[in-house]
């Protein structure tokens, strides 16, 4: 089968590209999936350069997302011919991922794809969309009302940020997007941002322990000082969700937002969260939360175009989502 493979050459240098690879053999409690679509995530890009925090086993096939049809089943859960989606767990990390014509996974990792969404559409969301949906579910669960609330989104041109903006806008939230890419202003407006603020303006007065109350909630995808600055600007009973660390894994802040304004900080994990939680999020994305502007967010590529796309992701030049057509 064809696959995008990361490996070491004879000089122990990391190399990657599309090549023929052995088709996986399905074992007990596993399913073999004929892949129709996958997607690209920042974690995939890190895996492609052999980042030891993501991938330690080489040679390796990247791709933390996959959508396709069960080709073979040695499981009591799934039958041949059923459509399935897999995101998270160890897929695409130290287990071969979805950037291949076939992938095998433990049946406990897979979810039946909702009938109302195509494989391409569900990969347009992928891990990024799932993370966005899980974040928005937490806002709603914690009393953030769409009709009355202003939500800040960091990392707004990335996959999680873009999908979050589009869903929040559809649900009736007023969305402010933070960006370092002011040339993407029209893009952000087209997917639902009402206000756009540059990172330089947003980070003013960062030395102060509290700032004016500008937002009811924040969906943070970058961490670090940007999240710390956002916490200072949340209103009383405000909610912040945190799912990323591209700015930094450190959070240097103070307790004032939490003890004076009752702010809540909620971590979002789409990798190991329970299947029921994932299923609920996917059903929403396939139903009422489905966004009409999804085509504005995605760029469809082939296996042969993955390497160039990884470069854009790692250099911070990418926006929206990459969908990889396999079949």
PDB file of N, CA, C and O in Angstrom, residues 82-119:
ATOM      1  N   UNK A  82     -18.939  -1.130   7.476  1.00  0.00           N
ATOM      2  CA  UNK A  82     -19.380   0.000   8.289  1.00  0.00           C
ATOM      3  C   UNK A  82     -18.399   1.171   8.171  1.00  0.00           C
ATOM      4  O   UNK A  82     -17.185   0.975   8.107  1.00  0.00           O
ATOM      5  N   UNK A  83     -18.948   2.377   8.153  1.00  0.00           N
ATOM      6  CA  UNK A  83     -18.118   3.584   8.129  1.00  0.00           C
ATOM      7  C   UNK A  83     -17.702   3.927   9.556  1.00  0.00           C
ATOM      8  O   UNK A  83     -18.519   3.907  10.478  1.00  0.00           O
ATOM      9  N   UNK A  84     -16.414   4.268   9.723  1.00  0.00           N
ATOM     10  CA  UNK A  84     -15.896   4.579  11.054  1.00  0.00           C
ATOM     11  C   UNK A  84     -14.982   5.792  10.997  1.00  0.00           C
ATOM     12  O   UNK A  84     -14.422   6.134   9.944  1.00  0.00           O
ATOM     13  N   UNK A  85     -14.823   6.425  12.153  1.00  0.00           N
ATOM     14  CA  UNK A  85     -13.883   7.525  12.315  1.00  0.00           C
ATOM     15  C   UNK A  85     -13.032   7.242  13.546  1.00  0.00           C
ATOM     16  O   UNK A  85     -13.532   6.716  14.551  1.00  0.00           O
ATOM     17  N   UNK A  86     -11.748   7.542  13.457  1.00  0.00           N
ATOM     18  CA  UNK A  86     -10.830   7.364  14.584  1.00  0.00           C
ATOM     19  C   UNK A  86     -10.018   8.642  14.748  1.00  0.00           C
ATOM     20  O   UNK A  86      -9.447   9.158  13.781  1.00  0.00           O
ATOM     21  N   UNK A  87      -9.978   9.150  15.967  1.00  0.00           N
ATOM     22  CA  UNK A  87      -9.105  10.270  16.312  1.00  0.00           C
ATOM     23  C   UNK A  87      -8.514  10.002  17.690  1.00  0.00           C
ATOM     24  O   UNK A  87      -9.144   9.375  18.536  1.00  0.00           O
ATOM     25  N   UNK A  88      -7.294  10.482  17.899  1.00  0.00           N
ATOM     26  CA  UNK A  88      -6.710  10.409  19.230  1.00  0.00           C
ATOM     27  C   UNK A  88      -6.120   9.058  19.577  1.00  0.00           C
ATOM     28  O   UNK A  88      -5.755   8.252  18.721  1.00  0.00           O
ATOM     29  N   UNK A  89      -6.058   8.794  20.892  1.00  0.00           N
ATOM     30  CA  UNK A  89      -5.352   7.639  21.443  1.00  0.00           C
ATOM     31  C   UNK A  89      -3.907   7.664  20.909  1.00  0.00           C
ATOM     32  O   UNK A  89      -3.303   8.720  20.805  1.00  0.00           O
ATOM     33  N   UNK A  90      -3.356   6.523  20.545  1.00  0.00           N
ATOM     34  CA  UNK A  90      -1.958   6.525  20.081  1.00  0.00           C
ATOM     35  C   UNK A  90      -1.850   6.574  18.559  1.00  0.00           C
ATOM     36  O   UNK A  90      -0.756   6.505  18.005  1.00  0.00           O
ATOM     37  N   UNK A  91      -2.984   6.703  17.875  1.00  0.00           N
ATOM     38  CA  UNK A  91      -2.977   6.715  16.414  1.00  0.00           C
ATOM     39  C   UNK A  91      -2.090   7.846  15.884  1.00  0.00           C
ATOM     40  O   UNK A  91      -2.218   8.996  16.297  1.00  0.00           O
ATOM     41  N   UNK A  92      -1.184   7.511  14.980  1.00  0.00           N
ATOM     42  CA  UNK A  92      -0.330   8.520  14.369  1.00  0.00           C
ATOM     43  C   UNK A  92       0.806   8.987  15.245  1.00  0.00           C
ATOM     44  O   UNK A  92       1.582   9.865  14.852  1.00  0.00           O
ATOM     45  N   UNK A  93       0.921   8.424  16.445  1.00  0.00           N
ATOM     46  CA  UNK A  93       2.032   8.782  17.333  1.00  0.00           C
ATOM     47  C   UNK A  93       3.067   7.664  17.289  1.00  0.00           C
ATOM     48  O   UNK A  93       4.003   7.721  16.518  1.00  0.00           O
ATOM     49  N   UNK A  94       2.877   6.617  18.081  1.00  0.00           N
ATOM     50  CA  UNK A  94       3.758   5.457  17.975  1.00  0.00           C
ATOM     51  C   UNK A  94       3.042   4.251  17.377  1.00  0.00           C
ATOM     52  O   UNK A  94       3.604   3.163  17.299  1.00  0.00           O
ATOM     53  N   UNK A  95       1.778   4.472  16.989  1.00  0.00           N
ATOM     54  CA  UNK A  95       1.023   3.496  16.211  1.00  0.00           C
ATOM     55  C   UNK A  95       0.841   4.088  14.822  1.00  0.00           C
ATOM     56  O   UNK A  95       0.495   5.267  14.697  1.00  0.00           O
ATOM     57  N   UNK A  96       1.076   3.313  13.767  1.00  0.00           N
ATOM     58  CA  UNK A  96       0.956   3.846  12.411  1.00  0.00           C
ATOM     59  C   UNK A  96      -0.403   4.501  12.195  1.00  0.00           C
ATOM     60  O   UNK A  96      -1.440   3.969  12.594  1.00  0.00           O
ATOM     61  N   UNK A  97      -0.378   5.676  11.536  1.00  0.00           N
ATOM     62  CA  UNK A  97      -1.565   6.500  11.420  1.00  0.00           C
ATOM     63  C   UNK A  97      -2.287   6.429  10.090  1.00  0.00           C
ATOM     64  O   UNK A  97      -2.103   5.500   9.287  1.00  0.00           O
ATOM     65  N   UNK A  98      -3.090   7.447   9.850  1.00  0.00           N
ATOM     66  CA  UNK A  98      -4.064   7.439   8.767  1.00  0.00           C
ATOM     67  C   UNK A  98      -3.587   7.919   7.417  1.00  0.00           C
ATOM     68  O   UNK A  98      -4.377   7.971   6.472  1.00  0.00           O
ATOM     69  N   UNK A  99      -2.310   8.280   7.283  1.00  0.00           N
ATOM     70  CA  UNK A  99      -1.808   8.727   5.981  1.00  0.00           C
ATOM     71  C   UNK A  99      -1.331   7.525   5.171  1.00  0.00           C
ATOM     72  O   UNK A  99      -0.173   7.421   4.766  1.00  0.00           O
ATOM     73  N   UNK A 100      -2.279   6.618   4.957  1.00  0.00           N
ATOM     74  CA  UNK A 100      -2.003   5.368   4.236  1.00  0.00           C
ATOM     75  C   UNK A 100      -3.308   4.848   3.665  1.00  0.00           C
ATOM     76  O   UNK A 100      -4.398   5.272   4.066  1.00  0.00           O
ATOM     77  N   UNK A 101      -3.193   3.923   2.721  1.00  0.00           N
ATOM     78  CA  UNK A 101      -4.402   3.369   2.105  1.00  0.00           C
ATOM     79  C   UNK A 101      -5.170   2.470   3.061  1.00  0.00           C
ATOM     80  O   UNK A 101      -6.386   2.325   2.946  1.00  0.00           O
ATOM     81  N   UNK A 102      -4.456   1.868   4.030  1.00  0.00           N
ATOM     82  CA  UNK A 102      -5.098   1.036   5.042  1.00  0.00           C
ATOM     83  C   UNK A 102      -4.458   1.319   6.394  1.00  0.00           C
ATOM     84  O   UNK A 102      -3.269   1.613   6.489  1.00  0.00           O
ATOM     85  N   UNK A 103      -5.263   1.209   7.445  1.00  0.00           N
ATOM     86  CA  UNK A 103      -4.744   1.351   8.804  1.00  0.00           C
ATOM     87  C   UNK A 103      -5.501   0.377   9.698  1.00  0.00           C
ATOM     88  O   UNK A 103      -6.698   0.156   9.518  1.00  0.00           O
ATOM     89  N   UNK A 104      -4.783  -0.234  10.641  1.00  0.00           N
ATOM     90  CA  UNK A 104      -5.469  -1.095  11.605  1.00  0.00           C
ATOM     91  C   UNK A 104      -5.423  -0.429  12.967  1.00  0.00           C
ATOM     92  O   UNK A 104      -4.443   0.227  13.340  1.00  0.00           O
ATOM     93  N   UNK A 105      -6.517  -0.587  13.723  1.00  0.00           N
ATOM     94  CA  UNK A 105      -6.624   0.012  15.054  1.00  0.00           C
ATOM     95  C   UNK A 105      -7.367  -0.942  15.980  1.00  0.00           C
ATOM     96  O   UNK A 105      -8.154  -1.776  15.513  1.00  0.00           O
ATOM     97  N   UNK A 106      -7.166  -0.821  17.290  1.00  0.00           N
ATOM     98  CA  UNK A 106      -8.042  -1.544  18.218  1.00  0.00           C
ATOM     99  C   UNK A 106      -9.488  -1.081  17.998  1.00  0.00           C
ATOM    100  O   UNK A 106      -9.746   0.110  17.802  1.00  0.00           O
ATOM    101  N   UNK A 107     -10.408  -1.997  18.016  1.00  0.00           N
ATOM    102  CA  UNK A 107     -11.811  -1.628  17.763  1.00  0.00           C
ATOM    103  C   UNK A 107     -12.345  -0.648  18.801  1.00  0.00           C
ATOM    104  O   UNK A 107     -13.273   0.109  18.526  1.00  0.00           O
ATOM    105  N   UNK A 108     -11.732  -0.614  19.986  1.00  0.00           N
ATOM    106  CA  UNK A 108     -12.177   0.301  21.045  1.00  0.00           C
ATOM    107  C   UNK A 108     -11.837   1.747  20.758  1.00  0.00           C
ATOM    108  O   UNK A 108     -12.300   2.647  21.454  1.00  0.00           O
ATOM    109  N   UNK A 109     -11.026   2.005  19.721  1.00  0.00           N
ATOM    110  CA  UNK A 109     -10.680   3.384  19.357  1.00  0.00           C
ATOM    111  C   UNK A 109     -11.676   3.996  18.378  1.00  0.00           C
ATOM    112  O   UNK A 109     -11.696   5.202  18.195  1.00  0.00           O
ATOM    113  N   UNK A 110     -12.454   3.163  17.710  1.00  0.00           N
ATOM    114  CA  UNK A 110     -13.274   3.627  16.586  1.00  0.00           C
ATOM    115  C   UNK A 110     -14.684   4.008  17.018  1.00  0.00           C
ATOM    116  O   UNK A 110     -15.227   3.497  18.000  1.00  0.00           O
ATOM    117  N   UNK A 111     -15.272   4.911  16.253  1.00  0.00           N
ATOM    118  CA  UNK A 111     -16.654   5.343  16.438  1.00  0.00           C
ATOM    119  C   UNK A 111     -17.360   5.233  15.088  1.00  0.00           C
ATOM    120  O   UNK A 111     -16.775   5.544  14.039  1.00  0.00           O
ATOM    121  N   UNK A 112     -18.599   4.787  15.095  1.00  0.00           N
ATOM    122  CA  UNK A 112     -19.375   4.752  13.863  1.00  0.00           C
ATOM    123  C   UNK A 112     -19.592   6.188  13.362  1.00  0.00           C
ATOM    124  O   UNK A 112     -20.009   7.054  14.116  1.00  0.00           O
ATOM    125  N   UNK A 113     -19.313   6.402  12.104  1.00  0.00           N
ATOM    126  CA  UNK A 113     -19.493   7.734  11.522  1.00  0.00           C
ATOM    127  C   UNK A 113     -20.984   8.029  11.382  1.00  0.00           C
ATOM    128  O   UNK A 113     -21.721   7.218  10.813  1.00  0.00           O
ATOM    129  N   UNK A 114     -21.447   9.176  11.891  1.00  0.00           N
ATOM    130  CA  UNK A 114     -22.867   9.517  11.729  1.00  0.00           C
ATOM    131  C   UNK A 114     -23.267   9.521  10.256  1.00  0.00           C
ATOM    132  O   UNK A 114     -22.499   9.962   9.392  1.00  0.00           O
ATOM    133  N   UNK A 115     -24.478   9.040   9.959  1.00  0.00           N
ATOM    134  CA  UNK A 115     -24.931   8.916   8.572  1.00  0.00           C
ATOM    135  C   UNK A 115     -25.013  10.262   7.854  1.00  0.00           C
ATOM    136  O   UNK A 115     -24.884  10.323   6.633  1.00  0.00           O
ATOM    137  N   UNK A 116     -25.222  11.331   8.611  1.00  0.00           N
ATOM    138  CA  UNK A 116     -25.477  12.636   7.993  1.00  0.00           C
ATOM    139  C   UNK A 116     -24.205  13.388   7.600  1.00  0.00           C
ATOM    140  O   UNK A 116     -24.281  14.531   7.146  1.00  0.00           O
ATOM    141  N   UNK A 117     -23.050  12.755   7.753  1.00  0.00           N
ATOM    142  CA  UNK A 117     -21.799  13.452   7.430  1.00  0.00           C
ATOM    143  C   UNK A 117     -20.912  12.532   6.596  1.00  0.00           C
ATOM    144  O   UNK A 117     -20.847  11.321   6.823  1.00  0.00           O
ATOM    145  N   UNK A 118     -20.248  13.098   5.581  1.00  0.00           N
ATOM    146  CA  UNK A 118     -19.372  12.312   4.710  1.00  0.00           C
ATOM    147  C   UNK A 118     -17.995  12.154   5.351  1.00  0.00           C
ATOM    148  O   UNK A 118     -17.649  12.860   6.306  1.00  0.00           O
ATOM    149  N   UNK A 119     -17.193  11.249   4.806  1.00  0.00           N
ATOM    150  CA  UNK A 119     -15.838  11.059   5.316  1.00  0.00           C
ATOM    151  C   UNK A 119     -15.002  12.319   5.130  1.00  0.00           C
ATOM    152  O   UNK A 119     -14.192  12.676   6.002  1.00  0.00           O
TER     153      UNK A 119
END
